[in-house]
Amino acid sequence: MKNKLLVILILGLFLSTMSGCSSTSKGTSTQGEKADTKTTVSPDFIEQITIYAPMSTSSIPVILAARQFPHVKMILFADQSQANTEFIRGDVSILVSGLSVGIDLYKNGVPVQAANSIVSGLSYLVTYGTPVTSLKELVGKSIYVPFEGSPIDEVVGFLAASEGMTWKEDISAVYSPFESSIELLKQGKADAVVLPEPMVTLVEGQPNVFISLDLAKEWNRSTGSQHGYPQVASLVNPDWAAENEAFLRDFNSALASAIQSVQEDPQAAIDQIKDQYKLSPGKLMTSVSRTRYLLLSGSEMQASIESYYQTIGKPLDENFSDFYFSATH
């Protein structure tokens, strides 16, 4: 059990530092507020449902969707490890988190399924001194990534290989938490750092700092895809999911409407959620413009996740067949 908790704490590094928006570890509740997006809600739902999502722009559609359900309590969290712990305890109905968090929880025996994936582009290569247009321009230099085996580490390795390079040989990897990497970047002591939104927007405009590469675009260029790769998912306990199929169908429908509303009128969406963030509305707009939302569920989600892991050379075997939630009807 200690080993599982250690893994969970390590996993928290990826999203616990993504907030840049609030210092509270308990998060912010958005229960009972209404949005303009429309969806059909099951009339017989009465039990309170608690959703935890990170204080990131990736959570904006989740906030809007949650507001459609009077019995949903929405919490924006800043402490990923605490959120993981409360999910494992059963205090959280839906944990919105990095896909890799769900995969690693599953590997360590935690009952978990992915009910959807909602973000396919979030991370950028940020450089100091000069912008680059290719990873080849960083040969002999270092890229700072959050931790070994993180999604960023895996994707940078794949992209380097697609350009004929060997990650950690032609380009060195430096493992460092986001906050530390950002400080080194500002001081000119780091050549390149990969950051997720909204951190990218927060460092934009710093002297000699350049947003060089969009990892989702680089992924598309290397793979021929048009949609990036799955990065953020809604995680659920399988037993809870089986008892709440109707709600999860309605929740996914609400998410689809919310994502559409953000894409069609981002300003209106930001006006509805801006009080939940410490970022200015202008920075929220910039961050949203760099966040790719894509809702996948059921067989489409499974195919996308399996394709991603196959592509990076870490295929998921048949033991993962139960990782994917799919409504029976």
mmCIF file of N, CA, C and O in Angstrom, residues 217-279:
data_model
loop_
_atom_site.group_PDB
_atom_site.id
_atom_site.type_symbol
_atom_site.label_atom_id
_atom_site.label_comp_id
_atom_site.label_asym_id
_atom_site.label_seq_id
_atom_site.Cartn_x
_atom_site.Cartn_y
_atom_site.Cartn_z
ATOM 1 N N LYS A 217 0.688 20.025 -32.280
ATOM 2 C CA LYS A 217 0.945 20.227 -33.702
ATOM 3 C C LYS A 217 2.100 19.352 -34.175
ATOM 4 O O LYS A 217 2.065 18.791 -35.282
ATOM 5 N N GLU A 218 3.141 19.258 -33.342
ATOM 6 C CA GLU A 218 4.277 18.409 -33.701
ATOM 7 C C GLU A 218 3.854 16.941 -33.770
ATOM 8 O O GLU A 218 4.309 16.192 -34.626
ATOM 9 N N TRP A 219 2.971 16.548 -32.868
ATOM 10 C CA TRP A 219 2.441 15.180 -32.880
ATOM 11 C C TRP A 219 1.684 14.930 -34.188
ATOM 12 O O TRP A 219 1.873 13.910 -34.848
ATOM 13 N N ASN A 220 0.823 15.880 -34.541
ATOM 14 C CA ASN A 220 0.054 15.740 -35.777
ATOM 15 C C ASN A 220 0.972 15.646 -36.995
ATOM 16 O O ASN A 220 0.744 14.845 -37.904
ATOM 17 N N ARG A 221 2.005 16.474 -37.004
ATOM 18 C CA ARG A 221 2.940 16.469 -38.128
ATOM 19 C C ARG A 221 3.658 15.120 -38.238
ATOM 20 O O ARG A 221 3.841 14.589 -39.339
ATOM 21 N N SER A 222 4.017 14.549 -37.097
ATOM 22 C CA SER A 222 4.779 13.297 -37.105
ATOM 23 C C SER A 222 3.919 12.081 -37.376
ATOM 24 O O SER A 222 4.392 11.086 -37.931
ATOM 25 N N THR A 223 2.647 12.122 -36.968
ATOM 26 C CA THR A 223 1.793 10.939 -37.054
ATOM 27 C C THR A 223 0.758 11.002 -38.169
ATOM 28 O O THR A 223 0.151 9.981 -38.512
ATOM 29 N N GLY A 224 0.525 12.188 -38.713
ATOM 30 C CA GLY A 224 -0.532 12.333 -39.712
ATOM 31 C C GLY A 224 -1.901 12.521 -39.088
ATOM 32 O O GLY A 224 -2.905 12.615 -39.799
ATOM 33 N N SER A 225 -1.959 12.598 -37.765
ATOM 34 C CA SER A 225 -3.228 12.842 -37.078
ATOM 35 C C SER A 225 -3.646 14.299 -37.264
ATOM 36 O O SER A 225 -2.839 15.155 -37.650
ATOM 37 N N GLN A 226 -4.902 14.579 -36.976
ATOM 38 C CA GLN A 226 -5.399 15.950 -37.016
ATOM 39 C C GLN A 226 -5.899 16.414 -35.659
ATOM 40 O O GLN A 226 -6.333 17.557 -35.523
ATOM 41 N N HIS A 227 -5.830 15.539 -34.656
ATOM 42 C CA HIS A 227 -6.514 15.837 -33.399
ATOM 43 C C HIS A 227 -5.624 15.788 -32.166
ATOM 44 O O HIS A 227 -6.130 15.737 -31.045
ATOM 45 N N GLY A 228 -4.307 15.828 -32.311
ATOM 46 C CA GLY A 228 -3.463 15.746 -31.137
ATOM 47 C C GLY A 228 -3.532 14.371 -30.506
ATOM 48 O O GLY A 228 -3.780 13.372 -31.197
ATOM 49 N N TYR A 229 -3.348 14.305 -29.205
ATOM 50 C CA TYR A 229 -3.365 13.019 -28.501
ATOM 51 C C TYR A 229 -4.088 13.181 -27.167
ATOM 52 O O TYR A 229 -4.114 14.273 -26.590
ATOM 53 N N PRO A 230 -4.716 12.127 -26.640
ATOM 54 C CA PRO A 230 -5.533 12.260 -25.413
ATOM 55 C C PRO A 230 -4.668 12.594 -24.210
ATOM 56 O O PRO A 230 -3.676 11.918 -23.941
ATOM 57 N N GLN A 231 -5.053 13.635 -23.464
ATOM 58 C CA GLN A 231 -4.230 14.094 -22.350
ATOM 59 C C GLN A 231 -4.975 14.195 -21.028
ATOM 60 O O GLN A 231 -4.393 13.974 -19.979
ATOM 61 N N VAL A 232 -6.243 14.554 -21.056
ATOM 62 C CA VAL A 232 -7.019 14.732 -19.825
ATOM 63 C C VAL A 232 -8.275 13.876 -19.900
ATOM 64 O O VAL A 232 -8.965 13.870 -20.924
ATOM 65 N N ALA A 233 -8.562 13.152 -18.819
ATOM 66 C CA ALA A 233 -9.705 12.230 -18.804
ATOM 67 C C ALA A 233 -10.525 12.399 -17.529
ATOM 68 O O ALA A 233 -10.032 12.909 -16.524
ATOM 69 N N SER A 234 -11.769 11.962 -17.583
ATOM 70 C CA SER A 234 -12.630 11.897 -16.400
ATOM 71 C C SER A 234 -12.575 10.476 -15.860
ATOM 72 O O SER A 234 -12.982 9.531 -16.543
ATOM 73 N N LEU A 235 -12.069 10.330 -14.647
ATOM 74 C CA LEU A 235 -11.856 9.017 -14.044
ATOM 75 C C LEU A 235 -12.958 8.704 -13.049
ATOM 76 O O LEU A 235 -13.386 9.574 -12.273
ATOM 77 N N VAL A 236 -13.419 7.457 -13.061
ATOM 78 C CA VAL A 236 -14.514 7.030 -12.182
ATOM 79 C C VAL A 236 -14.208 5.659 -11.603
ATOM 80 O O VAL A 236 -13.422 4.891 -12.164
ATOM 81 N N ASN A 237 -14.837 5.372 -10.478
ATOM 82 C CA ASN A 237 -14.785 4.030 -9.921
ATOM 83 C C ASN A 237 -15.746 3.143 -10.723
ATOM 84 O O ASN A 237 -16.894 3.544 -10.974
ATOM 85 N N PRO A 238 -15.330 1.946 -11.146
ATOM 86 C CA PRO A 238 -16.193 1.103 -11.995
ATOM 87 C C PRO A 238 -17.544 0.777 -11.362
ATOM 88 O O PRO A 238 -18.570 0.773 -12.060
ATOM 89 N N ASP A 239 -17.573 0.484 -10.052
ATOM 90 C CA ASP A 239 -18.841 0.159 -9.399
ATOM 91 C C ASP A 239 -19.758 1.375 -9.387
ATOM 92 O O ASP A 239 -20.973 1.263 -9.654
ATOM 93 N N TRP A 240 -19.182 2.544 -9.091
ATOM 94 C CA TRP A 240 -19.985 3.768 -9.092
ATOM 95 C C TRP A 240 -20.501 4.042 -10.504
ATOM 96 O O TRP A 240 -21.663 4.412 -10.694
ATOM 97 N N ALA A 241 -19.650 3.849 -11.495
ATOM 98 C CA ALA A 241 -20.041 4.106 -12.880
ATOM 99 C C ALA A 241 -21.190 3.201 -13.307
ATOM 100 O O ALA A 241 -22.122 3.632 -13.990
ATOM 101 N N ALA A 242 -21.143 1.934 -12.902
ATOM 102 C CA ALA A 242 -22.200 0.995 -13.271
ATOM 103 C C ALA A 242 -23.545 1.409 -12.686
ATOM 104 O O ALA A 242 -24.598 1.188 -13.292
ATOM 105 N N GLU A 243 -23.501 2.051 -11.506
ATOM 106 C CA GLU A 243 -24.735 2.490 -10.849
ATOM 107 C C GLU A 243 -25.220 3.842 -11.354
ATOM 108 O O GLU A 243 -26.332 4.263 -11.058
ATOM 109 N N ASN A 244 -24.354 4.549 -12.101
ATOM 110 C CA ASN A 244 -24.678 5.920 -12.532
ATOM 111 C C ASN A 244 -24.500 6.104 -14.039
ATOM 112 O O ASN A 244 -24.080 7.162 -14.495
ATOM 113 N N GLU A 245 -24.848 5.052 -14.794
ATOM 114 C CA GLU A 245 -24.705 5.118 -16.247
ATOM 115 C C GLU A 245 -25.493 6.277 -16.849
ATOM 116 O O GLU A 245 -25.004 6.991 -17.727
ATOM 117 N N ALA A 246 -26.721 6.456 -16.376
ATOM 118 C CA ALA A 246 -27.575 7.506 -16.948
ATOM 119 C C ALA A 246 -26.943 8.878 -16.719
ATOM 120 O O ALA A 246 -26.927 9.721 -17.633
ATOM 121 N N PHE A 247 -26.424 9.093 -15.510
ATOM 122 C CA PHE A 247 -25.787 10.381 -15.251
ATOM 123 C C PHE A 247 -24.566 10.576 -16.138
ATOM 124 O O PHE A 247 -24.352 11.667 -16.686
ATOM 125 N N LEU A 248 -23.725 9.549 -16.288
ATOM 126 C CA LEU A 248 -22.516 9.696 -17.093
ATOM 127 C C LEU A 248 -22.860 9.980 -18.559
ATOM 128 O O LEU A 248 -22.158 10.748 -19.224
ATOM 129 N N ARG A 249 -23.932 9.377 -19.062
ATOM 130 C CA ARG A 249 -24.368 9.704 -20.421
ATOM 131 C C ARG A 249 -24.755 11.175 -20.512
ATOM 132 O O ARG A 249 -24.379 11.882 -21.447
ATOM 133 N N ASP A 250 -25.533 11.645 -19.519
ATOM 134 C CA ASP A 250 -25.951 13.045 -19.520
ATOM 135 C C ASP A 250 -24.761 13.987 -19.320
ATOM 136 O O ASP A 250 -24.688 15.065 -19.920
ATOM 137 N N PHE A 251 -23.825 13.574 -18.474
ATOM 138 C CA PHE A 251 -22.643 14.397 -18.216
ATOM 139 C C PHE A 251 -21.799 14.531 -19.489
ATOM 140 O O PHE A 251 -21.335 15.629 -19.829
ATOM 141 N N ASN A 252 -21.615 13.432 -20.208
ATOM 142 C CA ASN A 252 -20.866 13.510 -21.462
ATOM 143 C C ASN A 252 -21.582 14.385 -22.485
ATOM 144 O O ASN A 252 -20.953 15.116 -23.255
ATOM 145 N N SER A 253 -22.896 14.317 -22.495
ATOM 146 C CA SER A 253 -23.666 15.179 -23.388
ATOM 147 C C SER A 253 -23.497 16.643 -23.011
ATOM 148 O O SER A 253 -23.338 17.520 -23.881
ATOM 149 N N ALA A 254 -23.518 16.921 -21.703
ATOM 150 C CA ALA A 254 -23.316 18.291 -21.231
ATOM 151 C C ALA A 254 -21.912 18.778 -21.562
ATOM 152 O O ALA A 254 -21.705 19.946 -21.921
ATOM 153 N N LEU A 255 -20.921 17.887 -21.457
ATOM 154 C CA LEU A 255 -19.552 18.250 -21.812
ATOM 155 C C LEU A 255 -19.440 18.589 -23.295
ATOM 156 O O LEU A 255 -18.751 19.542 -23.677
ATOM 157 N N ALA A 256 -20.106 17.808 -24.122
ATOM 158 C CA ALA A 256 -20.076 18.078 -25.564
ATOM 159 C C ALA A 256 -20.629 19.470 -25.856
ATOM 160 O O ALA A 256 -20.060 20.239 -26.647
ATOM 161 N N SER A 257 -21.748 19.809 -25.203
ATOM 162 C CA SER A 257 -22.343 21.137 -25.391
ATOM 163 C C SER A 257 -21.430 22.233 -24.864
ATOM 164 O O SER A 257 -21.288 23.299 -25.480
ATOM 165 N N ALA A 258 -20.804 21.971 -23.717
ATOM 166 C CA ALA A 258 -19.922 22.967 -23.115
ATOM 167 C C ALA A 258 -18.694 23.218 -23.988
ATOM 168 O O ALA A 258 -18.278 24.363 -24.192
ATOM 169 N N ILE A 259 -18.096 22.146 -24.497
ATOM 170 C CA ILE A 259 -16.930 22.300 -25.371
ATOM 171 C C ILE A 259 -17.301 23.076 -26.626
ATOM 172 O O ILE A 259 -16.566 23.970 -27.073
ATOM 173 N N GLN A 260 -18.452 22.773 -27.184
ATOM 174 C CA GLN A 260 -18.907 23.499 -28.366
ATOM 175 C C GLN A 260 -19.086 24.983 -28.059
ATOM 176 O O GLN A 260 -18.701 25.853 -28.846
ATOM 177 N N SER A 261 -19.629 25.286 -26.882
ATOM 178 C CA SER A 261 -19.849 26.687 -26.522
ATOM 179 C C SER A 261 -18.524 27.422 -26.331
ATOM 180 O O SER A 261 -18.396 28.581 -26.720
ATOM 181 N N VAL A 262 -17.530 26.745 -25.746
ATOM 182 C CA VAL A 262 -16.210 27.368 -25.565
ATOM 183 C C VAL A 262 -15.561 27.628 -26.922
ATOM 184 O O VAL A 262 -14.949 28.680 -27.141
ATOM 185 N N GLN A 263 -15.692 26.683 -27.828
ATOM 186 C CA GLN A 263 -15.072 26.838 -29.147
ATOM 187 C C GLN A 263 -15.764 27.907 -29.982
ATOM 188 O O GLN A 263 -15.106 28.641 -30.718
ATOM 189 N N GLU A 264 -17.094 28.002 -29.861
ATOM 190 C CA GLU A 264 -17.843 28.954 -30.682
ATOM 191 C C GLU A 264 -17.811 30.364 -30.118
ATOM 192 O O GLU A 264 -17.792 31.344 -30.871
ATOM 193 N N ASP A 265 -17.813 30.494 -28.791
ATOM 194 C CA ASP A 265 -17.824 31.817 -28.167
ATOM 195 C C ASP A 265 -17.007 31.767 -26.876
ATOM 196 O O ASP A 265 -17.549 31.754 -25.771
ATOM 197 N N PRO A 266 -15.670 31.726 -27.007
ATOM 198 C CA PRO A 266 -14.830 31.605 -25.813
ATOM 199 C C PRO A 266 -15.019 32.763 -24.830
ATOM 200 O O PRO A 266 -14.930 32.561 -23.613
ATOM 201 N N GLN A 267 -15.289 33.964 -25.337
ATOM 202 C CA GLN A 267 -15.458 35.098 -24.429
ATOM 203 C C GLN A 267 -16.668 34.897 -23.517
ATOM 204 O O GLN A 267 -16.604 35.182 -22.311
ATOM 205 N N ALA A 268 -17.767 34.416 -24.081
ATOM 206 C CA ALA A 268 -18.958 34.170 -23.267
ATOM 207 C C ALA A 268 -18.683 33.104 -22.218
ATOM 208 O O ALA A 268 -19.139 33.214 -21.071
ATOM 209 N N ALA A 269 -17.930 32.069 -22.596
ATOM 210 C CA ALA A 269 -17.580 31.018 -21.635
ATOM 211 C C ALA A 269 -16.718 31.571 -20.518
ATOM 212 O O ALA A 269 -16.930 31.276 -19.337
ATOM 213 N N ILE A 270 -15.730 32.389 -20.878
ATOM 214 C CA ILE A 270 -14.839 32.975 -19.870
ATOM 215 C C ILE A 270 -15.614 33.892 -18.930
ATOM 216 O O ILE A 270 -15.366 33.920 -17.723
ATOM 217 N N ASP A 271 -16.558 34.636 -19.469
ATOM 218 C CA ASP A 271 -17.376 35.504 -18.624
ATOM 219 C C ASP A 271 -18.118 34.708 -17.556
ATOM 220 O O ASP A 271 -18.365 35.214 -16.452
ATOM 221 N N GLN A 272 -18.478 33.472 -17.868
ATOM 222 C CA GLN A 272 -19.221 32.648 -16.917
ATOM 223 C C GLN A 272 -18.340 32.028 -15.831
ATOM 224 O O GLN A 272 -18.814 31.746 -14.731
ATOM 225 N N ILE A 273 -17.064 31.811 -16.126
ATOM 226 C CA ILE A 273 -16.208 31.072 -15.180
ATOM 227 C C ILE A 273 -15.055 31.908 -14.616
ATOM 228 O O ILE A 273 -14.306 31.414 -13.785
ATOM 229 N N LYS A 274 -14.917 33.157 -15.043
ATOM 230 C CA LYS A 274 -13.724 33.933 -14.682
ATOM 231 C C LYS A 274 -13.546 34.110 -13.180
ATOM 232 O O LYS A 274 -12.415 34.230 -12.703
ATOM 233 N N ASP A 275 -14.642 34.108 -12.428
ATOM 234 C CA ASP A 275 -14.527 34.268 -10.981
ATOM 235 C C ASP A 275 -13.885 33.060 -10.300
ATOM 236 O O ASP A 275 -13.500 33.137 -9.132
ATOM 237 N N GLN A 276 -13.776 31.947 -11.006
ATOM 238 C CA GLN A 276 -13.178 30.745 -10.437
ATOM 239 C C GLN A 276 -11.646 30.747 -10.557
ATOM 240 O O GLN A 276 -10.983 29.880 -9.999
ATOM 241 N N TYR A 277 -11.090 31.707 -11.301
ATOM 242 C CA TYR A 277 -9.662 31.736 -11.562
ATOM 243 C C TYR A 277 -9.065 33.071 -11.119
ATOM 244 O O TYR A 277 -9.740 34.092 -11.130
ATOM 245 N N LYS A 278 -7.785 33.042 -10.794
ATOM 246 C CA LYS A 278 -7.066 34.275 -10.493
ATOM 247 C C LYS A 278 -6.376 34.853 -11.721
ATOM 248 O O LYS A 278 -5.822 35.938 -11.670
ATOM 249 N N LEU A 279 -6.395 34.121 -12.815
ATOM 250 C CA LEU A 279 -5.913 34.668 -14.074
ATOM 251 C C LEU A 279 -6.857 35.769 -14.542
ATOM 252 O O LEU A 279 -8.074 35.684 -14.351
#
